[in-house]
Amino acid sequence: MANAEMTKQASEKDGFIAALDQSGGSTPKALRLYGVSEDAYSNDEEMFGLIHDMRARIIKSPAFNGDKVMGAILFERTMDGDIDGTPTAKYLWEECGVVPFLKVDKGLADEKDGVQVMKPMPDLDALLEKAVAKGIFGTKMRSVINAANPAGISAVVHQQFDVGRQILGHGLVPIIEPEVTISIADKAEAEEILLKEIKTQLDALGADQKVMLKLTLPEKANLYKSLVDHPNVMRVVALSGGYSREEANDRLSKNTGMIASFSRALTEGLSADQADDAFNSMLSNSIDSICEASRAG
């Protein structure tokens, strides 16, 4: 079951959640942005080794600690790996004071009704059991909304909460992530539909069932304030969704009670060929700015 200290930190602590969970499809892009081209590796094992090295460098940086980084989301291979001989989730909590989460989805299905639901996860129970054994506090799973289609958005939210209840059954806290694509023309309309669907699902949860929500920064400031205040919501976090760090921080600062859970916006400006001093300085500045935006709301 969830550690009481982790629960308190995840529920109340200042800071944000670092998203270090790029998986197979998004890893090459993450490495390219980090200055590692595709000719630097010849197979998946080498690729995942390089991305683990990048994540380990971030986690070991002096600025990456629980003072401002409340939690971190890991990819399964990162969870299965070590940092300086210590299992990653254990290192995060015991050495950094950062709550560990695990990405559990297996990617997106083909688009239907303007959305992409998650692919089936037949081995989810086994993965959740492993996560509990490794000291993981919660999970994250992502769907994508590409249009203000009520049927599609309803399907996304229903699936997210159905799987969320399965995750709760293992004593883990699910981060439910129905991402709205930032470039669509009807983004504001999609967000209004999404809000209603999420409220309906939250109201159906038991009093002791707590979830977290990871949502695209909305067009209307404070659109999700009622979700922040909902008794079944432990935290509402924001994804950067392709916005630059500057724009993501600006949007976040206008949304009361939301904190960041940024991936690309967190690692923006980091490079494999940076000396440690430059790398640590850049990461520290990123962490400071994201934390300030999380507090500003």
Coordinates of C-alpha atoms in Angstrom, one line a residue:
M1 CA 0.0 0.0 0.0
A2 CA 1.0 3.6 -0.5
N3 CA 3.6 4.9 1.9
A4 CA 2.0 7.5 4.2
E5 CA 4.9 10.0 3.7
M6 CA 4.6 9.6 -0.1
T7 CA 0.8 10.2 0.1
K8 CA 1.3 13.4 2.2
Q9 CA 3.9 14.7 -0.3
A10 CA 1.9 13.8 -3.4
S11 CA -1.2 15.4 -1.9
E12 CA 0.2 18.6 -0.3
K13 CA 3.8 19.4 -1.2
D14 CA 5.0 22.3 -3.2
G15 CA 6.7 21.6 -6.5
F16 CA 5.9 19.6 -9.6
I17 CA 6.1 16.1 -11.2
A18 CA 9.0 15.5 -13.6
A19 CA 7.8 13.3 -16.5
L20 CA 10.8 11.0 -17.4
D21 CA 8.7 8.4 -19.1
Q22 CA 9.4 8.6 -22.8
S23 CA 8.9 5.1 -24.2
G24 CA 9.7 3.3 -27.4
G25 CA 7.9 5.6 -29.8
S26 CA 9.0 8.9 -28.3
T27 CA 12.6 7.9 -27.2
P28 CA 14.3 8.7 -30.5
K29 CA 12.9 12.3 -30.5
A30 CA 13.8 12.8 -26.8
L31 CA 17.4 11.6 -27.6
R32 CA 17.6 13.9 -30.7
L33 CA 16.6 16.9 -28.5
Y34 CA 19.3 15.9 -26.1
G35 CA 21.8 15.9 -28.9
V36 CA 22.1 12.1 -29.5
S37 CA 21.4 11.2 -33.1
E38 CA 20.0 7.9 -34.3
D39 CA 23.4 6.8 -35.6
A40 CA 24.6 6.7 -32.0
Y41 CA 22.8 3.4 -31.5
S42 CA 22.1 0.3 -33.6
N43 CA 19.2 -1.4 -31.7
D44 CA 16.6 -0.8 -29.1
E45 CA 18.8 -2.0 -26.2
E46 CA 21.4 0.6 -27.0
M47 CA 18.8 3.3 -27.5
F48 CA 17.1 2.5 -24.1
G49 CA 20.6 2.4 -22.5
L50 CA 21.2 6.0 -23.7
I51 CA 17.9 7.3 -22.6
H52 CA 18.5 5.7 -19.2
D53 CA 21.8 7.4 -19.0
M54 CA 20.1 10.7 -19.7
R55 CA 17.5 10.1 -17.0
A56 CA 20.1 9.0 -14.5
R57 CA 22.1 12.2 -15.2
I58 CA 18.9 14.3 -14.5
I59 CA 18.0 12.4 -11.4
K60 CA 21.6 12.7 -10.0
S61 CA 21.8 16.4 -10.6
P62 CA 21.9 18.4 -7.3
A63 CA 18.8 20.4 -8.2
F64 CA 16.7 17.3 -8.7
N65 CA 15.3 16.8 -5.2
G66 CA 12.1 16.8 -3.3
D67 CA 12.3 20.5 -2.4
K68 CA 11.0 21.4 -5.8
V69 CA 10.5 18.1 -7.7
M70 CA 7.6 16.5 -5.8
G71 CA 7.5 13.3 -8.0
A72 CA 8.8 11.7 -11.1
I73 CA 7.1 9.4 -13.7
L74 CA 9.3 6.6 -14.9
F75 CA 9.2 4.3 -18.0
E76 CA 9.1 0.5 -17.1
R77 CA 12.7 0.0 -18.2
T78 CA 13.8 2.9 -16.1
M79 CA 12.0 1.4 -13.1
D80 CA 13.7 -1.9 -13.8
G81 CA 17.2 -0.2 -14.0
D82 CA 19.5 1.0 -11.3
I83 CA 21.2 4.3 -10.5
D84 CA 24.6 3.8 -8.9
G85 CA 23.6 0.2 -8.0
T86 CA 20.3 1.2 -6.4
P87 CA 16.9 0.4 -8.0
T88 CA 15.6 3.6 -9.6
A89 CA 12.4 4.0 -7.6
K90 CA 14.2 3.4 -4.4
Y91 CA 17.0 5.9 -5.3
L92 CA 14.4 8.5 -6.2
W93 CA 12.6 8.3 -2.8
E94 CA 15.5 7.5 -0.5
E95 CA 18.3 9.7 -2.1
C96 CA 16.2 12.5 -3.7
G97 CA 13.0 12.6 -1.7
V98 CA 11.0 12.3 -4.9
V99 CA 7.8 10.2 -5.1
P100 CA 8.1 7.6 -7.9
F101 CA 5.3 7.0 -10.4
L102 CA 5.2 4.5 -13.4
K103 CA 3.9 4.9 -16.9
V104 CA 1.7 1.8 -17.5
D105 CA 0.0 2.2 -20.8
K106 CA 1.2 0.4 -24.0
G107 CA 0.6 3.3 -26.4
L108 CA -2.4 4.5 -28.4
A109 CA -4.9 2.7 -30.6
D110 CA -5.8 4.1 -34.0
E111 CA -7.9 7.2 -34.1
K112 CA -11.7 6.7 -33.9
D113 CA -14.4 9.4 -33.2
G114 CA -11.6 12.0 -33.0
V115 CA -9.7 10.3 -30.2
Q116 CA -7.1 7.7 -29.5
V117 CA -7.9 5.4 -26.6
M118 CA -5.2 3.2 -25.0
K119 CA -4.2 -0.1 -26.5
P120 CA -5.2 -3.2 -24.5
M121 CA -3.1 -3.9 -21.4
P122 CA -3.5 -7.7 -20.8
D123 CA -0.5 -7.9 -18.5
L124 CA -1.4 -4.9 -16.4
D125 CA -2.0 -6.8 -13.1
A126 CA 1.5 -8.4 -13.3
L127 CA 3.1 -5.0 -14.0
L128 CA 1.2 -3.4 -11.1
E129 CA 2.4 -6.2 -8.8
K130 CA 6.0 -5.6 -9.9
A131 CA 5.5 -1.8 -9.4
V132 CA 4.3 -2.3 -5.8
A133 CA 7.3 -4.6 -5.0
K134 CA 9.7 -1.9 -6.3
G135 CA 8.2 0.8 -4.2
I136 CA 6.2 2.7 -6.8
F137 CA 3.5 5.1 -5.4
G138 CA 1.3 5.6 -8.5
T139 CA 0.9 5.2 -12.2
K140 CA 0.3 7.2 -15.3
M141 CA -1.6 6.4 -18.5
R142 CA -2.2 8.5 -21.6
S143 CA -5.0 8.9 -24.1
V144 CA -5.3 11.6 -26.8
I145 CA -8.2 13.8 -27.8
N146 CA -8.0 15.3 -31.3
A147 CA -11.5 16.7 -31.7
A148 CA -14.4 18.0 -29.7
N149 CA -16.3 14.7 -30.3
P150 CA -18.6 13.8 -27.4
A151 CA -18.7 10.1 -28.2
G152 CA -14.9 9.9 -28.5
I153 CA -14.2 11.9 -25.4
S154 CA -16.6 9.8 -23.4
A155 CA -14.9 6.6 -24.6
V156 CA -11.5 8.0 -23.5
V157 CA -12.7 9.0 -20.0
H158 CA -14.6 5.8 -19.4
Q159 CA -11.5 3.7 -20.4
Q160 CA -9.2 5.8 -18.2
F161 CA -11.4 5.4 -15.1
D162 CA -12.1 1.7 -15.7
V163 CA -8.3 1.1 -15.8
G164 CA -7.9 3.5 -12.9
R165 CA -10.1 1.4 -10.7
Q166 CA -8.0 -1.6 -11.5
I167 CA -4.9 0.3 -10.5
L168 CA -6.6 1.4 -7.3
G169 CA -7.2 -2.2 -6.5
H170 CA -3.4 -2.7 -6.2
G171 CA -3.1 0.1 -3.7
L172 CA -1.5 2.5 -6.3
V173 CA -2.7 6.0 -7.2
P174 CA -3.5 6.4 -10.9
I175 CA -2.7 9.5 -12.8
I176 CA -5.4 9.8 -15.4
E177 CA -4.2 11.6 -18.5
P178 CA -6.7 12.4 -21.3
E179 CA -4.5 14.8 -23.3
V180 CA -6.1 17.3 -25.5
T181 CA -3.9 18.1 -28.5
I182 CA -2.9 21.8 -28.3
S183 CA -3.1 22.5 -32.0
I184 CA -6.7 21.5 -32.7
A185 CA -9.2 24.3 -33.7
D186 CA -11.9 23.2 -31.3
K187 CA -9.6 22.7 -28.2
A188 CA -11.7 24.9 -25.9
E189 CA -14.9 23.0 -26.8
A190 CA -13.1 19.6 -26.3
E191 CA -12.0 20.8 -22.9
E192 CA -15.6 21.7 -21.8
I193 CA -16.8 18.2 -22.9
L194 CA -13.9 16.6 -21.1
L195 CA -14.6 18.5 -17.9
K196 CA -18.2 17.2 -17.7
E197 CA -17.1 13.6 -18.4
I198 CA -14.4 13.6 -15.8
K199 CA -16.8 15.1 -13.2
T200 CA -19.3 12.3 -13.9
Q201 CA -16.6 9.6 -13.4
L202 CA -15.2 11.2 -10.2
D203 CA -18.6 11.4 -8.6
A204 CA -19.0 7.7 -9.1
L205 CA -15.9 6.8 -7.2
G206 CA -16.0 5.6 -3.6
A207 CA -15.1 8.1 -0.8
D208 CA -11.8 6.4 -0.2
Q209 CA -10.8 6.3 -3.9
K210 CA -8.3 9.0 -4.8
V211 CA -7.0 9.7 -8.3
M212 CA -4.7 12.3 -9.8
L213 CA -5.5 14.0 -13.1
K214 CA -2.9 15.1 -15.8
L215 CA -4.5 17.6 -18.2
T216 CA -3.5 19.8 -21.0
L217 CA -3.3 23.5 -20.0
P218 CA -6.7 24.8 -20.8
E219 CA -7.7 27.7 -23.1
K220 CA -9.9 29.1 -20.3
A221 CA -7.9 29.8 -17.1
N222 CA -9.1 27.9 -14.1
L223 CA -11.5 25.7 -16.2
Y224 CA -10.4 22.7 -14.1
K225 CA -10.6 24.4 -10.7
S226 CA -13.7 22.3 -9.7
L227 CA -11.6 19.2 -10.3
V228 CA -8.7 20.6 -8.2
D229 CA -11.3 20.9 -5.4
H230 CA -13.0 17.6 -5.9
P231 CA -12.8 15.3 -2.8
N232 CA -11.7 12.3 -5.0
V233 CA -8.8 14.2 -6.6
M234 CA -5.4 14.0 -4.9
R235 CA -3.8 16.5 -7.4
V236 CA -4.3 18.0 -10.8
V237 CA -1.2 18.3 -12.8
A238 CA -0.6 19.9 -16.2
L239 CA 1.2 18.5 -19.2
S240 CA 3.2 20.8 -21.4
G241 CA 1.8 19.2 -24.6
G242 CA 4.3 20.8 -27.0
Y243 CA 4.2 24.3 -25.6
S244 CA 7.6 25.9 -25.0
R245 CA 8.7 26.0 -21.4
E246 CA 8.0 29.7 -21.3
E247 CA 4.5 29.4 -22.7
A248 CA 3.7 26.4 -20.6
N249 CA 4.8 28.2 -17.4
D250 CA 2.8 31.3 -18.3
R251 CA -0.4 29.2 -18.9
L252 CA 0.2 27.2 -15.7
S253 CA 0.6 30.3 -13.6
K254 CA -3.0 31.3 -14.4
N255 CA -4.5 28.1 -13.2
T256 CA -5.1 27.9 -9.4
G257 CA -4.1 24.7 -7.7
M258 CA -2.6 23.0 -10.8
I259 CA 1.1 22.0 -10.7
A260 CA 3.3 21.0 -13.6
S261 CA 4.1 17.5 -14.9
F262 CA 6.4 18.5 -17.8
S263 CA 8.6 16.3 -20.0
R264 CA 10.0 18.1 -23.0
A265 CA 9.6 21.5 -21.3
L266 CA 11.7 20.2 -18.4
T267 CA 14.6 18.9 -20.5
E268 CA 14.6 21.9 -23.0
G269 CA 18.1 23.1 -23.4
L270 CA 19.8 20.0 -21.9
S271 CA 22.5 18.4 -24.1
A272 CA 24.6 15.2 -23.9
D273 CA 27.7 17.2 -24.7
Q274 CA 27.3 19.8 -21.9
A275 CA 29.8 19.8 -19.1
D276 CA 28.2 18.8 -15.8
D277 CA 28.3 22.4 -14.5
A278 CA 26.4 23.7 -17.5
F279 CA 24.0 20.8 -17.5
N280 CA 23.3 21.2 -13.8
S281 CA 22.9 25.0 -14.1
M282 CA 20.4 24.6 -17.0
L283 CA 18.4 22.0 -15.2
S284 CA 18.4 24.0 -12.0
N285 CA 17.0 27.0 -13.9
S286 CA 14.3 24.9 -15.6
I287 CA 13.3 23.4 -12.2
D288 CA 13.1 26.8 -10.6
S289 CA 11.0 28.3 -13.3
I290 CA 8.6 25.3 -13.5
C291 CA 8.3 25.3 -9.7
E292 CA 7.5 29.0 -9.6
A293 CA 4.8 28.6 -12.2
S294 CA 3.3 25.7 -10.2
R295 CA 3.2 27.9 -7.1
A296 CA 1.9 31.0 -8.9
G297 CA -1.5 29.6 -9.7

